[in-house]
């Protein structure tokens, strides 16, 4: 670290300023941290970083709140017993070596993550493929963008993102398809929004079955039926052909298969009417989209999970790429396809070969690649064929073919589809190793060996964002306890397995140089991924490495913004390949028994399985409970009202969540967020409901479409439990934990009446010396119980059991924020006052904790008409701006309401 | 006209109350038959027997009471049968007594659950002075004693064993102590307090058998596979109405025992009355002395030809000191009134529990539970009994005094017809009259009105009235000066 401080950090008083990269999505925003006394005192957007130019979203701006020792895994353990690192490493090494000796190399597997740094990823891949000799290493990126990888490779011969973020500013038309950019890539959303303000000509088309907040910047919404993307883009292909708006020169020089594709596609989606019917979208909208696309040279098409997470994800990607290739709109300023990846280092993982079907450094399992890599590694063995992809990999664990697995930095028990099979598989597996930063997790519960890993801000390395930009993540703080960086753990295990020679790395910089060398090794321009210009950088240069877009080689010593403008694809004849795709419905169709389509995705302020975002109080404000979004017609059909609990059943599993009713979803679909793990909610395990269908090329699961049925569940009671400290989830039918400023709120509901709340709470707080005071109010009909636990007049817990929802969060929070309550406040806890029913509503602005009802009241009472006025009156939306689309929607809804009133 | 013969069977507290009333208020010729060897004594304070109060101090009957009132009495007398046709009563001893009117005040018997081994030596019940003598005798040969039954009497019995120097335990079938009077929270705090006195408390225990012990004389095996060793056992698992005679005489008996009575305490035979714990009114047995006395008053009034007083049930409010722990329950302590609202305050640190049960509009007090500090009982009981509208927000009633807005209770707000002593039917007006007639202390008021002479739970309220009246009188004196 001393070298780091001399190069990349500047001493300001006693604090240090260190640049790094955000831990969240694939945008890869640069950040500037101010660190003092081993804590981050400020974290802001890095104004010099090309990905964000200083912008941060709400998750990024609260990242420092998530860097804490609370809940961290700090010591290695074997079978639940704390052990030394030496013992843990040798246990892992022996577990794997013995399994390999008895059952062969394919009886072991690694399941890794887009959260790992490139250096961690590199050594994990090297160990599995070059030393163990199996390709059974797959990553959670499989769930995220493997269809893009497969699509890129089919079209380009390589997994190459041809364009840059700055093309978003130069485009005249931006197509956002299968991407809720506003929530999932908020900084790119802001860049597009800004570009639109600067250039009123810029049009934005959003293609999504749902109306998301991304529509706030849309000129046109194509609310297509789920799974019909290929029809839409094939129709566009045909329209471009019909209108003869092709780049014939580009087609001739750089593209294979036009005739054949044209012929095949001509048979499908012949007219706009065909497309409109197939996609179930108004014909005019299709016409408008096609016209804009046809007549605009500068088009960027961004696509994300809505495209990728499908049993036809790869075809969807290729149907998009086809349209860009035949118009030559690729690799030029303002033109090109742009896959938006979900994870901070999904791209880095792709580069090292972290997917089971790639080898290393964008090389595959071709004979010459295998030879090249083995020669470079000088390794004892090498995997000769692709390994098992995520879903198959866990099926192999379940069937006993894989007997030892090492899971790093990911939570497959929550995130994989048909997740109850994953948990059963881990239960059955003979040897499960989990490296993680948190002590309690749905996956770590199955670990035989638990290894404490260093988290964001505690380790050094590189990540690659969606535009191929390699940025440094830098160490800001020491790791808690005995946590170590993943690369170190992996190398130690490799050495303990006897692979001294390949793993004697002293630093991430060492690994990075080898990775860079391999990328250039026998490359000769044959492979897109080439950062050989960085192969000889010094430790100091590594420490000060500026964000750079690969390739970084002799030809592009300073990196490269765009590729393929003049062809140069990585297919045998260096021409891109058009793929004649056909629109197929999702693998599992809805039927009478399971008539609705379950769609899934992110919530605005949460990330993956919430192990990080849950730690930031601010990020828990937006949505305190998981929910299901249902169209009003569907709600009427099932007799469901807003706030009702809904049981959702697929043939794979079920969950219970609460209903939000909204016209923003199609009647045949419902939507549920992915985030809530069983650590935080006992009945929202979405992974267990999602079907196990996967794309045949990419192996990516069809997480956006599962046939389900729903029914209303009316619990006998519901409750809010507010406490100063975390408690084990009570064993009731529905329980969700929410972190808040003073502690936690548990949202509870159940069928069976609970009589023992008081003694249960006493047990939880039995550590408080001197005894508790309890004030209770109990009504028989309607059944309510309000129980407050105090110690020396300080409120420690409050339980409100009632039949209806309202509870005044703000007022109770104020009581919790006091060190002692006076008589009046204690009496209030027992009063019949309506105070407890005044609900500020679900949070819209997380930064300033402003609720929906507060904003609506302000709009109504003060006749507000703009986001700015709302900000002025309520402060909502005045910080990061992530909630501005929601405020705008509220304004529109209220204005609509007023107009209706005036009309009547 | 020939003087009518009135026979009273049973000479417990309630039977005796009837006799007392009849002695001064009626023209009947009285005959009393008692089964115990001695005349009526104070069963409420039975455990004081162990703390040195002798049988004579407990006695409720002055030496020459019967003689001076011309009442015939037979003690140690076991009635065998009632012949309703000939209106005669036959005793085991072969005596026959004729009656015109008959009062059954046979009381109750302790319930002994059918546990194998219950008939062995050193297994007792807790009802009479004779039982106490036997317990005292066993205690001399024992180190550990167990009471089966964690109700009011069981805890009294446990105190007795504790005072006799034994390691005492209470074994209760229900999940809490005093389940009849207290709610779960109150029961839990009472348990804590009792355990703090080194009396073992074992709730939720179903005793399966009593066999020879290894450490102590006996071993009690419970249904949950646990056990407890002890040298002696006292059964105090509730009471059963003593209704054998009535049964045999063909009077109507309740499904689960008890002699069915009407509002005048008449049984199905209009010439036979039943009062006290043997009587069943509206499906309930009343195991407290105050309702027993009330029944005695109603029956006597009816025997005197009056129909203006009725017995239709009684308030079971009670205030006790159990093993040194103050416990009180008022009215609907369990909050069983539909739509009622319960507020409670439990202070683990100061070992206090207060609960109020309120009407749905929160304006009236329906019931309460107090454990630890029961001084609010005095104020709350009249609020409940007289259905008074609460003057302050009820939430302040249960908060510790430091947090209360006002003292909440003004003794002057009680009207003159507010009941103060329910055992002896004394209202506030009666006490005021007594004070104005020169009573200056509790003793003299008790003597004059009977207030606080039975269960004693109203004593402090009487004192407060005394104090407030004295202040008022002094003030008016100063003014007239």
XYZ file of N, CA, C and O in Angstrom, chain A residues 105-194:
360
model
N -11.057 -34.958 -12.675
C -11.084 -33.503 -12.611
C -12.489 -32.943 -12.790
O -12.820 -31.886 -12.245
N -13.332 -33.632 -13.565
C -14.666 -33.085 -13.807
C -15.623 -33.286 -12.637
O -16.790 -32.897 -12.709
N -15.146 -33.857 -11.551
C -15.973 -34.021 -10.355
C -15.867 -32.814 -9.430
O -16.438 -32.805 -8.340
N -15.100 -31.794 -9.876
C -15.018 -30.580 -9.068
C -15.455 -29.390 -9.931
O -15.470 -29.477 -11.156
N -15.818 -28.301 -9.241
C -16.283 -27.116 -9.970
C -16.054 -25.852 -9.148
O -15.976 -25.908 -7.914
N -15.904 -24.743 -9.882
C -15.921 -23.416 -9.250
C -17.144 -22.691 -9.800
O -17.419 -22.751 -11.007
N -17.839 -21.990 -8.907
C -18.898 -21.102 -9.373
C -18.540 -19.710 -8.871
O -18.515 -19.462 -7.670
N -18.155 -18.856 -9.813
C -17.589 -17.566 -9.434
C -18.520 -16.435 -9.862
O -19.695 -16.649 -10.115
N -17.974 -15.218 -9.961
C -18.890 -14.078 -9.934
C -18.356 -12.860 -10.654
O -17.154 -12.587 -10.650
N -19.251 -12.099 -11.215
C -18.927 -10.802 -11.795
C -18.568 -9.760 -10.758
O -18.297 -8.611 -11.090
N -18.575 -10.151 -9.496
C -18.119 -9.247 -8.439
C -16.606 -9.382 -8.233
O -15.988 -8.550 -7.580
N -16.039 -10.466 -8.722
C -14.596 -10.664 -8.559
C -13.839 -9.661 -9.432
O -14.344 -9.213 -10.463
N -12.645 -9.352 -9.031
C -11.792 -8.504 -9.864
C -11.134 -9.394 -10.926
O -11.048 -10.612 -10.773
N -10.670 -8.753 -11.990
C -10.097 -9.511 -13.101
C -8.960 -10.418 -12.620
O -8.815 -11.559 -13.063
N -8.158 -9.918 -11.677
C -7.008 -10.677 -11.187
C -7.470 -11.918 -10.416
O -6.872 -12.997 -10.522
N -8.542 -11.747 -9.610
C -9.105 -12.904 -8.888
C -9.592 -13.948 -9.898
O -9.305 -15.143 -9.779
N -10.317 -13.425 -10.856
C -10.908 -14.246 -11.897
C -9.832 -15.017 -12.671
O -9.983 -16.191 -13.006
N -8.750 -14.308 -12.961
C -7.702 -14.903 -13.785
C -7.120 -16.144 -13.115
O -6.983 -17.205 -13.733
N -6.779 -16.009 -11.819
C -6.154 -17.158 -11.156
C -7.146 -18.302 -10.927
O -6.776 -19.474 -10.984
N -8.424 -17.938 -10.689
C -9.426 -19.000 -10.524
C -9.550 -19.808 -11.818
O -9.567 -21.045 -11.808
N -9.632 -19.084 -12.924
C -9.750 -19.741 -14.223
C -8.509 -20.579 -14.545
O -8.591 -21.706 -15.038
N -7.351 -20.000 -14.226
C -6.085 -20.697 -14.515
C -6.000 -21.997 -13.710
O -5.627 -23.051 -14.243
N -6.393 -21.907 -12.423
C -6.326 -23.096 -11.568
C -7.245 -24.200 -12.113
O -6.837 -25.358 -12.249
N -8.484 -23.820 -12.448
C -9.429 -24.843 -12.882
C -9.059 -25.415 -14.248
O -9.005 -26.624 -14.432
N -8.764 -24.510 -15.187
C -8.605 -25.013 -16.545
C -7.194 -25.532 -16.824
O -7.015 -26.500 -17.560
N -6.200 -24.898 -16.224
C -4.833 -25.281 -16.562
C -4.201 -26.250 -15.573
O -3.212 -26.908 -15.901
N -4.707 -26.362 -14.392
C -4.024 -27.159 -13.371
C -4.883 -28.313 -12.885
O -4.424 -29.448 -12.778
N -6.181 -28.010 -12.612
C -7.091 -29.114 -12.304
C -7.407 -29.855 -13.604
O -7.526 -31.071 -13.635
N -7.526 -29.075 -14.678
C -7.740 -29.697 -15.977
C -9.192 -29.906 -16.359
O -9.513 -30.738 -17.195
N -10.072 -29.138 -15.741
C -11.490 -29.198 -16.107
C -11.939 -27.786 -16.480
O -11.304 -26.807 -16.093
N -13.022 -27.680 -17.230
C -13.563 -26.348 -17.524
C -14.815 -26.081 -16.696
O -15.620 -25.213 -17.024
N -14.987 -26.827 -15.596
C -16.154 -26.616 -14.737
C -15.977 -25.381 -13.868
O -15.987 -25.443 -12.651
N -15.755 -24.273 -14.538
C -15.789 -23.006 -13.826
C -16.787 -22.149 -14.573
O -16.666 -21.925 -15.770
N -17.825 -21.751 -13.872
C -18.782 -20.849 -14.507
C -19.061 -19.711 -13.531
O -18.661 -19.764 -12.357
N -19.740 -18.714 -14.041
C -19.893 -17.503 -13.237
C -21.328 -17.047 -13.261
O -22.098 -17.400 -14.152
N -21.673 -16.232 -12.287
C -23.035 -15.699 -12.257
C -23.297 -14.756 -13.428
O -24.423 -14.364 -13.673
N -22.240 -14.397 -14.163
C -22.460 -13.631 -15.397
C -23.279 -14.450 -16.378
O -23.892 -13.900 -17.296
N -23.311 -15.739 -16.189
C -24.142 -16.612 -17.010
C -25.605 -16.168 -16.945
O -26.334 -16.318 -17.919
N -25.998 -15.649 -15.769
C -27.384 -15.248 -15.553
C -27.649 -13.861 -16.108
O -28.761 -13.361 -16.050
N -26.601 -13.222 -16.599
C -26.652 -11.792 -16.800
C -26.450 -11.409 -18.261
O -27.284 -10.744 -18.865
N -25.356 -11.840 -18.875
C -25.086 -11.396 -20.237
C -24.462 -12.465 -21.104
O -23.868 -12.146 -22.124
N -24.633 -13.732 -20.753
C -23.995 -14.748 -21.577
C -24.647 -14.847 -22.951
O -24.003 -15.241 -23.929
N -25.926 -14.437 -23.057
C -26.560 -14.428 -24.378
C -25.920 -13.357 -25.264
O -25.791 -13.545 -26.480
N -25.510 -12.250 -24.653
C -24.792 -11.230 -25.418
C -23.454 -11.773 -25.893
O -23.043 -11.550 -27.042
N -22.764 -12.484 -25.015
C -21.475 -13.079 -25.387
C -21.685 -14.004 -26.597
O -20.980 -13.901 -27.612
N -22.693 -14.886 -26.479
C -22.921 -15.852 -27.555
C -23.324 -15.154 -28.841
O -22.878 -15.527 -29.941
N -24.158 -14.124 -28.706
C -24.588 -13.363 -29.879
C -23.423 -12.642 -30.532
O -23.241 -12.697 -31.756
N -22.617 -11.978 -29.704
C -21.418 -11.316 -30.227
C -20.534 -12.311 -30.978
O -20.039 -12.037 -32.065
N -20.330 -13.464 -30.371
C -19.406 -14.420 -30.969
C -19.952 -14.982 -32.284
O -19.197 -15.173 -33.247
N -21.257 -15.197 -32.330
C -21.814 -15.684 -33.586
C -21.690 -14.635 -34.693
O -21.397 -14.956 -35.839
N -21.897 -13.363 -34.314
C -21.880 -12.321 -35.343
C -20.473 -11.817 -35.646
O -20.116 -11.613 -36.807
N -19.696 -11.603 -34.584
C -18.397 -10.935 -34.757
C -17.223 -11.912 -34.739
O -16.080 -11.524 -34.981
N -17.486 -13.144 -34.319
C -16.382 -14.083 -34.130
C -15.645 -13.821 -32.829
O -14.659 -14.480 -32.522
N -16.106 -12.870 -32.076
C -15.460 -12.547 -30.803
C -16.493 -11.870 -29.915
O -17.511 -11.362 -30.399
N -16.213 -11.888 -28.622
C -17.117 -11.245 -27.666
C -16.706 -9.788 -27.525
O -16.041 -9.402 -26.573
N -17.110 -8.998 -28.530
C -16.654 -7.620 -28.568
C -17.827 -6.650 -28.502
O -18.782 -6.788 -29.266
N -17.745 -5.695 -27.576
C -18.692 -4.589 -27.577
C -18.081 -3.513 -28.468
O -17.026 -2.972 -28.146
N -18.697 -3.202 -29.610
C -18.000 -2.372 -30.587
C -17.924 -0.890 -30.222
O -17.072 -0.187 -30.753
N -18.809 -0.434 -29.334
C -18.927 1.011 -29.164
C -18.589 1.498 -27.761
O -18.144 0.737 -26.918
N -18.803 2.811 -27.576
C -18.489 3.478 -26.327
C -19.706 4.218 -25.813
O -20.620 4.531 -26.577
N -19.633 4.554 -24.501
C -20.735 5.313 -23.931
C -20.909 6.655 -24.630
O -22.003 7.174 -24.732
N -19.804 7.233 -25.108
C -19.952 8.581 -25.666
C -20.784 8.560 -26.943
O -21.277 9.591 -27.377
N -20.986 7.370 -27.504
C -21.892 7.285 -28.646
C -23.327 7.616 -28.240
O -24.140 7.987 -29.086
N -23.623 7.478 -26.963
C -24.969 7.850 -26.499
C -25.188 9.351 -26.672
O -26.291 9.799 -26.954
N -24.130 10.123 -26.498
C -24.247 11.570 -26.678
C -24.253 11.947 -28.161
O -24.764 12.992 -28.539
N -23.651 11.061 -28.990
C -23.569 11.413 -30.406
C -24.709 10.830 -31.237
O -24.882 11.180 -32.403
N -25.489 9.971 -30.629
C -26.572 9.332 -31.373
C -27.713 10.306 -31.639
O -27.876 11.309 -30.958
N -28.487 9.996 -32.675
C -29.729 10.743 -32.947
C -30.948 9.906 -32.551
O -32.045 10.410 -32.423
N -30.715 8.610 -32.426
C -31.775 7.697 -31.979
C -31.136 6.683 -31.019
O -30.126 6.070 -31.353
N -31.735 6.584 -29.864
C -31.262 5.560 -28.921
C -32.420 4.590 -28.694
O -33.545 4.999 -28.371
N -32.148 3.331 -28.929
C -33.144 2.293 -28.694
C -32.726 1.556 -27.422
O -31.616 1.028 -27.339
N -33.608 1.579 -26.436
C -33.323 0.859 -25.187
C -34.250 -0.345 -25.173
O -35.468 -0.197 -25.045
N -33.678 -1.509 -25.332
C -34.546 -2.685 -25.405
C -34.215 -3.677 -24.309
O -33.056 -4.002 -24.066
N -35.270 -4.101 -23.595
C -35.067 -5.015 -22.465
C -34.159 -4.405 -21.432
O -33.342 -5.101 -20.836
N -34.296 -3.099 -21.264
C -33.414 -2.416 -20.323
C -34.178 -1.339 -19.585
O -34.649 -0.386 -20.193
N -34.328 -1.531 -18.262
C -34.862 -0.439 -17.439
C -33.664 0.402 -17.015
O -33.224 0.357 -15.864
N -33.149 1.141 -17.985
C -31.911 1.895 -17.762
C -32.024 2.830 -16.563
O -31.059 3.010 -15.821
N -33.201 3.392 -16.367
C -33.360 4.358 -15.270
C -33.016 3.726 -13.927
O -32.481 4.381 -13.037
N -33.352 2.466 -13.768
C -33.113 1.802 -12.488
C -31.819 0.989 -12.482
O -31.193 0.834 -11.441
N -31.466 0.429 -13.620
C -30.377 -0.543 -13.618
C -29.040 0.070 -14.021
O -27.989 -0.413 -13.593
N -29.080 1.093 -14.836
C -27.850 1.792 -15.228
C -28.107 3.292 -15.138
O -28.078 4.008 -16.147
N -28.371 3.764 -13.915
C -28.892 5.125 -13.758
C -27.968 6.211 -14.314
O -28.449 7.240 -14.788
N -26.673 5.992 -14.277
C -25.771 7.041 -14.750
C -25.823 7.151 -16.277
O -25.810 8.254 -16.829
N -25.950 6.006 -16.959
C -26.134 6.082 -18.413
C -27.481 6.730 -18.733
O -27.607 7.507 -19.681
N -28.470 6.430 -17.917
C -29.779 7.058 -18.080
C -29.636 8.585 -17.983
O -30.179 9.330 -18.794
N -28.871 9.005 -16.985
C -28.669 10.450 -16.824
C -27.910 11.036 -18.009
O -28.181 12.161 -18.450
N -26.944 10.268 -18.513
C -26.205 10.762 -19.694
C -27.150 10.924 -20.885
O -27.073 11.914 -21.624
N -28.049 9.947 -21.067
C -28.990 10.037 -22.191
C -29.940 11.217 -21.976
O -30.217 12.000 -22.886
N -30.380 11.359 -20.748
C -31.308 12.446 -20.420
C -30.653 13.798 -20.727
O -31.260 14.692 -21.332
N -29.400 13.897 -20.320
C -28.639 15.122 -20.538
C -28.457 15.359 -22.042
O -28.631 16.486 -22.524
